[in-house]
PDB file of N, CA and C in Angstrom:
ATOM      1  N   MET A 198     122.334 101.412 109.752  1.00 92.00           N
ATOM      2  CA  MET A 198     121.827 102.878 108.993  1.00 92.00           C
ATOM      3  C   MET A 198     120.340 102.817 108.997  1.00 92.00           C
ATOM      4  N   LYS A 199     119.701 101.982 108.500  1.00 92.00           N
ATOM      5  CA  LYS A 199     118.509 101.944 108.298  1.00 92.00           C
ATOM      6  C   LYS A 199     117.683 102.529 109.891  1.00 92.00           C
ATOM      7  N   ASN A 200     118.102 102.451 111.021  1.00 93.00           N
ATOM      8  CA  ASN A 200     117.621 102.704 112.150  1.00 93.00           C
ATOM      9  C   ASN A 200     117.580 103.888 112.215  1.00 93.00           C
ATOM     10  N   ALA A 201     119.033 104.448 111.927  1.00 93.00           N
ATOM     11  CA  ALA A 201     119.356 106.069 111.974  1.00 93.00           C
ATOM     12  C   ALA A 201     118.642 106.693 110.890  1.00 93.00           C
ATOM     13  N   GLU A 202     118.298 106.216 109.735  1.00 95.00           N
ATOM     14  CA  GLU A 202     117.128 107.155 109.027  1.00 95.00           C
ATOM     15  C   GLU A 202     115.795 107.164 109.596  1.00 95.00           C
ATOM     16  N   ILE A 203     115.378 105.708 110.228  1.00 95.00           N
ATOM     17  CA  ILE A 203     113.748 105.545 110.774  1.00 95.00           C
ATOM     18  C   ILE A 203     113.715 106.848 111.847  1.00 95.00           C
ATOM     19  N   ASP A 204     115.187 106.702 112.684  1.00 94.00           N
ATOM     20  CA  ASP A 204     115.161 107.672 113.354  1.00 94.00           C
ATOM     21  C   ASP A 204     114.686 109.271 113.124  1.00 94.00           C
ATOM     22  N   GLU A 205     115.690 109.362 112.288  1.00 95.00           N
ATOM     23  CA  GLU A 205     115.572 110.755 111.521  1.00 95.00           C
ATOM     24  C   GLU A 205     114.246 111.464 110.785  1.00 95.00           C
ATOM     25  N   LEU A 206     113.685 110.345 110.421  1.00 94.00           N
ATOM     26  CA  LEU A 206     112.461 110.516 109.846  1.00 94.00           C
ATOM     27  C   LEU A 206     111.003 110.628 110.973  1.00 94.00           C
ATOM     28  N   GLN A 207     111.200 110.048 111.810  1.00 94.00           N
ATOM     29  CA  GLN A 207     110.286 110.089 113.090  1.00 94.00           C
ATOM     30  C   GLN A 207     110.555 111.815 113.980  1.00 94.00           C
ATOM     31  N   GLY A 208     111.701 111.905 113.610  1.00 93.00           N
ATOM     32  CA  GLY A 208     112.118 113.422 114.409  1.00 93.00           C
ATOM     33  C   GLY A 208     111.446 114.245 113.528  1.00 93.00           C
ATOM     34  N   ASP A 209     111.693 114.146 112.172  1.00 92.00           N
ATOM     35  CA  ASP A 209     111.081 115.121 111.220  1.00 92.00           C
ATOM     36  C   ASP A 209     109.502 115.465 111.092  1.00 92.00           C
ATOM     37  N   ARG A 210     109.078 113.890 111.526  1.00 90.00           N
ATOM     38  CA  ARG A 210     107.118 113.811 111.359  1.00 90.00           C
ATOM     39  C   ARG A 210     106.939 114.447 112.306  1.00 90.00           C
ATOM     40  N   GLN A 211     107.636 114.336 113.535  1.00 91.00           N
ATOM     41  CA  GLN A 211     107.100 115.271 115.077  1.00 91.00           C
ATOM     42  C   GLN A 211     107.356 116.592 114.672  1.00 91.00           C
ATOM     43  N   LEU A 212     108.355 116.888 114.156  1.00 91.00           N
ATOM     44  CA  LEU A 212     108.646 118.295 114.019  1.00 91.00           C
ATOM     45  C   LEU A 212     107.633 118.860 112.746  1.00 91.00           C
ATOM     46  N   VAL A 213     107.254 118.199 112.076  1.00 89.00           N
ATOM     47  CA  VAL A 213     105.732 118.757 110.792  1.00 89.00           C
ATOM     48  C   VAL A 213     104.612 118.773 111.575  1.00 89.00           C
ATOM     49  N   ILE A 214     104.477 117.816 112.552  1.00 88.00           N
ATOM     50  CA  ILE A 214     103.312 117.840 113.195  1.00 88.00           C
ATOM     51  C   ILE A 214     103.084 118.896 114.330  1.00 88.00           C
ATOM     52  N   ALA A 215     104.132 119.393 115.093  1.00 88.00           N
ATOM     53  CA  ALA A 215     104.342 120.409 115.784  1.00 88.00           C
ATOM     54  C   ALA A 215     104.108 121.749 115.227  1.00 88.00           C
ATOM     55  N   SER A 216     104.760 121.938 113.920  1.00 88.00           N
ATOM     56  CA  SER A 216     104.646 123.221 113.378  1.00 88.00           C
ATOM     57  C   SER A 216     103.163 123.202 112.853  1.00 88.00           C
ATOM     58  N   HIS A 217     102.569 122.274 112.002  1.00 85.00           N
ATOM     59  CA  HIS A 217     101.313 122.314 111.970  1.00 85.00           C
ATOM     60  C   HIS A 217     100.344 122.740 113.027  1.00 85.00           C
ATOM     61  N   ARG A 218     100.616 122.185 114.043  1.00 85.00           N
ATOM     62  CA  ARG A 218      99.532 122.452 115.094  1.00 85.00           C
ATOM     63  C   ARG A 218      99.486 123.805 115.501  1.00 85.00           C
ATOM     64  N   MET A 219     100.816 124.576 115.470  1.00 87.00           N
ATOM     65  CA  MET A 219     100.988 125.951 116.153  1.00 87.00           C
ATOM     66  C   MET A 219     100.681 126.924 115.126  1.00 87.00           C
ATOM     67  N   MET A 220     100.761 126.389 113.226  1.00 85.00           N
ATOM     68  CA  MET A 220     100.320 127.100 112.435  1.00 85.00           C
ATOM     69  C   MET A 220      98.636 127.340 112.617  1.00 85.00           C
ATOM     70  N   ILE A 221      97.911 126.106 112.669  1.00 84.00           N
ATOM     71  CA  ILE A 221      96.655 126.295 112.771  1.00 84.00           C
ATOM     72  C   ILE A 221      96.323 126.979 114.056  1.00 84.00           C
ATOM     73  N   LEU A 222      96.798 126.818 115.213  1.00 83.00           N
ATOM     74  CA  LEU A 222      96.524 127.525 116.465  1.00 83.00           C
ATOM     75  C   LEU A 222      96.614 129.098 115.831  1.00 83.00           C
ATOM     76  N   ALA A 223      97.647 129.376 115.298  1.00 84.00           N
ATOM     77  CA  ALA A 223      98.174 130.928 114.839  1.00 84.00           C
ATOM     78  C   ALA A 223      96.772 131.402 114.251  1.00 84.00           C
ATOM     79  N   VAL A 224      96.457 130.563 112.860  1.00 84.00           N
ATOM     80  CA  VAL A 224      95.247 130.889 112.145  1.00 84.00           C
ATOM     81  C   VAL A 224      93.980 131.286 113.079  1.00 84.00           C
ATOM     82  N   ALA A 225      93.544 130.718 114.090  1.00 80.00           N
ATOM     83  CA  ALA A 225      92.514 130.093 114.829  1.00 80.00           C
ATOM     84  C   ALA A 225      92.596 131.479 115.555  1.00 80.00           C
ATOM     85  N   GLU A 226      93.754 131.781 116.054  1.00 79.00           N
ATOM     86  CA  GLU A 226      93.812 133.139 117.077  1.00 79.00           C
ATOM     87  C   GLU A 226      93.379 134.183 115.978  1.00 79.00           C
ATOM     88  N   MET A 227      93.748 134.346 114.871  1.00 81.00           N
ATOM     89  CA  MET A 227      93.368 135.468 114.316  1.00 81.00           C
ATOM     90  C   MET A 227      91.801 135.357 113.652  1.00 81.00           C
ATOM     91  N   GLY A 228      91.381 134.544 113.830  1.00 77.00           N
ATOM     92  CA  GLY A 228      89.452 133.961 113.711  1.00 77.00           C
ATOM     93  C   GLY A 228      89.467 133.328 112.229  1.00 77.00           C
ATOM     94  N   GLY A 229      90.510 132.760 111.741  1.00 78.00           N
ATOM     95  CA  GLY A 229      90.521 132.192 110.402  1.00 78.00           C
ATOM     96  C   GLY A 229      90.672 130.554 110.438  1.00 78.00           C
ATOM     97  N   PHE A 230      90.325 130.053 111.421  1.00 77.00           N
ATOM     98  CA  PHE A 230      90.005 128.533 111.343  1.00 77.00           C
ATOM     99  C   PHE A 230      89.167 128.153 110.433  1.00 77.00           C
ATOM    100  N   SER A 231      87.763 128.796 110.259  1.00 79.00           N
ATOM    101  CA  SER A 231      86.522 128.058 109.312  1.00 79.00           C
ATOM    102  C   SER A 231      87.683 128.203 107.859  1.00 79.00           C
ATOM    103  N   LYS A 232      88.223 129.413 107.600  1.00 79.00           N
ATOM    104  CA  LYS A 232      88.971 129.765 106.325  1.00 79.00           C
ATOM    105  C   LYS A 232      90.174 128.845 106.200  1.00 79.00           C
ATOM    106  N   TRP A 233      91.082 128.016 107.116  1.00 77.00           N
ATOM    107  CA  TRP A 233      91.568 127.140 106.531  1.00 77.00           C
ATOM    108  C   TRP A 233      91.016 125.890 106.295  1.00 77.00           C
ATOM    109  N   LYS A 234      90.238 125.643 107.181  1.00 78.00           N
ATOM    110  CA  LYS A 234      89.189 124.482 106.817  1.00 78.00           C
ATOM    111  C   LYS A 234      88.634 124.573 105.464  1.00 78.00           C
ATOM    112  N   ARG A 235      88.017 125.915 105.175  1.00 82.00           N
ATOM    113  CA  ARG A 235      88.009 125.753 103.453  1.00 82.00           C
ATOM    114  C   ARG A 235      88.601 125.003 102.759  1.00 82.00           C
ATOM    115  N   PHE A 236      89.908 125.620 102.893  1.00 79.00           N
ATOM    116  CA  PHE A 236      91.076 124.534 101.889  1.00 79.00           C
ATOM    117  C   PHE A 236      90.728 123.440 101.474  1.00 79.00           C
ATOM    118  N   PHE A 237      90.174 122.512 102.724  1.00 79.00           N
ATOM    119  CA  PHE A 237      90.107 121.088 102.734  1.00 79.00           C
ATOM    120  C   PHE A 237      88.820 120.740 102.491  1.00 79.00           C
ATOM    121  N   GLU A 238      88.064 121.540 101.957  1.00 83.00           N
ATOM    122  CA  GLU A 238      86.679 121.188 101.373  1.00 83.00           C
ATOM    123  C   GLU A 238      86.685 119.914 100.217  1.00 83.00           C
ATOM    124  N   GLY A 239      86.184 119.041 100.549  1.00 85.00           N
ATOM    125  CA  GLY A 239      86.276 118.026  99.515  1.00 85.00           C
ATOM    126  C   GLY A 239      87.292 116.928  99.839  1.00 85.00           C
ATOM    127  N   TYR A 240      88.479 117.444 100.663  1.00 84.00           N
ATOM    128  CA  TYR A 240      89.389 116.565 100.817  1.00 84.00           C
ATOM    129  C   TYR A 240      89.305 115.791 102.594  1.00 84.00           C
ATOM    130  N   GLN A 241      88.241 115.397 103.141  1.00 87.00           N
ATOM    131  CA  GLN A 241      87.683 115.193 104.523  1.00 87.00           C
ATOM    132  C   GLN A 241      88.995 113.941 104.932  1.00 87.00           C
ATOM    133  N   ALA A 242      89.105 113.352 103.759  1.00 90.00           N
ATOM    134  CA  ALA A 242      90.164 111.948 104.271  1.00 90.00           C
ATOM    135  C   ALA A 242      91.146 112.683 104.878  1.00 90.00           C
ATOM    136  N   THR A 243      91.877 113.818 104.029  1.00 84.00           N
ATOM    137  CA  THR A 243      93.070 114.446 104.366  1.00 84.00           C
ATOM    138  C   THR A 243      93.006 115.145 105.747  1.00 84.00           C
ATOM    139  N   VAL A 244      91.902 115.714 106.123  1.00 84.00           N
ATOM    140  CA  VAL A 244      91.426 116.313 107.337  1.00 84.00           C
ATOM    141  C   VAL A 244      91.439 115.284 108.723  1.00 84.00           C
ATOM    142  N   ASP A 245      90.715 114.250 108.366  1.00 89.00           N
ATOM    143  CA  ASP A 245      90.895 112.976 108.983  1.00 89.00           C
ATOM    144  C   ASP A 245      92.012 112.213 109.427  1.00 89.00           C
ATOM    145  N   LYS A 246      93.068 112.173 108.476  1.00 88.00           N
ATOM    146  CA  LYS A 246      94.263 111.570 108.529  1.00 88.00           C
ATOM    147  C   LYS A 246      95.301 112.731 109.334  1.00 88.00           C
ATOM    148  N   LEU A 247      95.171 113.880 109.350  1.00 84.00           N
ATOM    149  CA  LEU A 247      95.625 114.829 110.051  1.00 84.00           C
ATOM    150  C   LEU A 247      95.455 114.945 111.356  1.00 84.00           C
ATOM    151  N   ASP A 248      93.918 114.811 111.562  1.00 86.00           N
ATOM    152  CA  ASP A 248      93.492 114.433 112.886  1.00 86.00           C
ATOM    153  C   ASP A 248      93.872 113.222 113.893  1.00 86.00           C
ATOM    154  N   SER A 249      94.173 112.621 112.896  1.00 90.00           N
ATOM    155  CA  SER A 249      94.712 110.809 113.486  1.00 90.00           C
ATOM    156  C   SER A 249      95.889 110.921 113.599  1.00 90.00           C
ATOM    157  N   MET A 250      96.764 112.081 113.266  1.00 86.00           N
ATOM    158  CA  MET A 250      98.224 112.090 113.714  1.00 86.00           C
ATOM    159  C   MET A 250      98.275 113.062 114.669  1.00 86.00           C
ATOM    160  N   ASP A 251      97.166 113.617 115.093  1.00 84.00           N
ATOM    161  CA  ASP A 251      97.240 115.038 116.337  1.00 84.00           C
ATOM    162  C   ASP A 251      98.000 115.981 115.859  1.00 84.00           C
ATOM    163  N   ALA A 252      97.616 116.528 114.566  1.00 83.00           N
ATOM    164  CA  ALA A 252      98.002 117.492 114.202  1.00 83.00           C
ATOM    165  C   ALA A 252      97.172 118.847 113.692  1.00 83.00           C
ATOM    166  N   ILE A 253      95.726 118.466 114.183  1.00 83.00           N
ATOM    167  CA  ILE A 253      95.045 119.415 114.508  1.00 83.00           C
ATOM    168  C   ILE A 253      94.453 119.541 115.766  1.00 83.00           C
ATOM    169  N   PRO A 254      95.046 120.839 116.395  1.00 80.00           N
ATOM    170  CA  PRO A 254      94.770 121.047 117.726  1.00 80.00           C
ATOM    171  C   PRO A 254      93.405 120.626 118.161  1.00 80.00           C
ATOM    172  N   SER A 255      93.259 120.299 119.213  1.00 75.00           N
ATOM    173  CA  SER A 255      91.783 120.550 120.268  1.00 75.00           C
ATOM    174  C   SER A 255      91.088 121.281 120.960  1.00 75.00           C
ATOM    175  N   GLY A 256      89.921 121.781 121.315  1.00 68.00           N
ATOM    176  CA  GLY A 256      89.855 122.672 122.109  1.00 68.00           C
ATOM    177  C   GLY A 256      89.179 123.916 121.798  1.00 68.00           C
ATOM    178  N   GLU A 257      88.738 124.903 121.917  1.00 65.00           N
ATOM    179  CA  GLU A 257      88.236 126.265 121.782  1.00 65.00           C
ATOM    180  C   GLU A 257      89.348 127.386 121.796  1.00 65.00           C
ATOM    181  N   VAL A 258      89.268 127.962 120.904  1.00 59.00           N
ATOM    182  CA  VAL A 258      90.303 129.200 120.999  1.00 59.00           C
ATOM    183  C   VAL A 258      89.336 130.497 121.209  1.00 59.00           C
ATOM    184  N   VAL A 259      89.608 131.250 122.167  1.00 64.00           N
ATOM    185  CA  VAL A 259      89.115 132.282 122.793  1.00 64.00           C
ATOM    186  C   VAL A 259      90.230 133.327 122.343  1.00 64.00           C
ATOM    187  N   ALA A 260      89.308 134.875 122.504  1.00 67.00           N
ATOM    188  CA  ALA A 260      89.907 135.739 121.973  1.00 67.00           C
ATOM    189  C   ALA A 260      90.217 136.416 123.690  1.00 67.00           C
ATOM    190  N   LEU A 261      91.416 136.887 123.567  1.00 70.00           N
ATOM    191  CA  LEU A 261      91.890 137.686 125.185  1.00 70.00           C
ATOM    192  C   LEU A 261      91.975 139.028 124.768  1.00 70.00           C
ATOM    193  N   PRO A 262      91.616 139.702 125.864  1.00 77.00           N
ATOM    194  CA  PRO A 262      91.499 141.331 125.785  1.00 77.00           C
ATOM    195  C   PRO A 262      92.843 141.573 125.604  1.00 77.00           C
ATOM    196  N   PRO A 263      92.813 142.794 125.183  1.00 79.00           N
ATOM    197  CA  PRO A 263      94.571 143.250 124.464  1.00 79.00           C
ATOM    198  C   PRO A 263      95.391 143.581 125.859  1.00 79.00           C
ATOM    199  N   ARG A 264      96.396 143.407 125.975  1.00 78.00           N
ATOM    200  CA  ARG A 264      97.126 144.014 126.806  1.00 78.00           C
ATOM    201  C   ARG A 264      97.472 145.452 127.472  1.00 78.00           C
ATOM    202  N   LYS A 265      97.603 145.422 128.371  1.00 79.00           N
ATOM    203  CA  LYS A 265      97.258 147.047 129.155  1.00 79.00           C
ATOM    204  C   LYS A 265      98.917 147.085 128.834  1.00 79.00           C
ATOM    205  N   SER A 266      99.375 148.285 128.140  1.00 67.00           N
ATOM    206  CA  SER A 266     100.825 148.675 128.374  1.00 67.00           C
ATOM    207  C   SER A 266     101.596 149.302 129.640  1.00 67.00           C
TER     208      SER A 266
END
């Protein structure tokens, strides 16, 4: 029973990390990563923990030209 609970918690953790990464990418795509990061001023330990969990995407976000219809 404990192993099933551990498996479920690990699955939940992976889901939260993936969701968090996509949320940050969406905010960055709209030009707001610096605004997101501002919410964590004074909480560098939190940002470091998120980074160690691979919950903060790395790389550069670039704006793409609008699609032609």
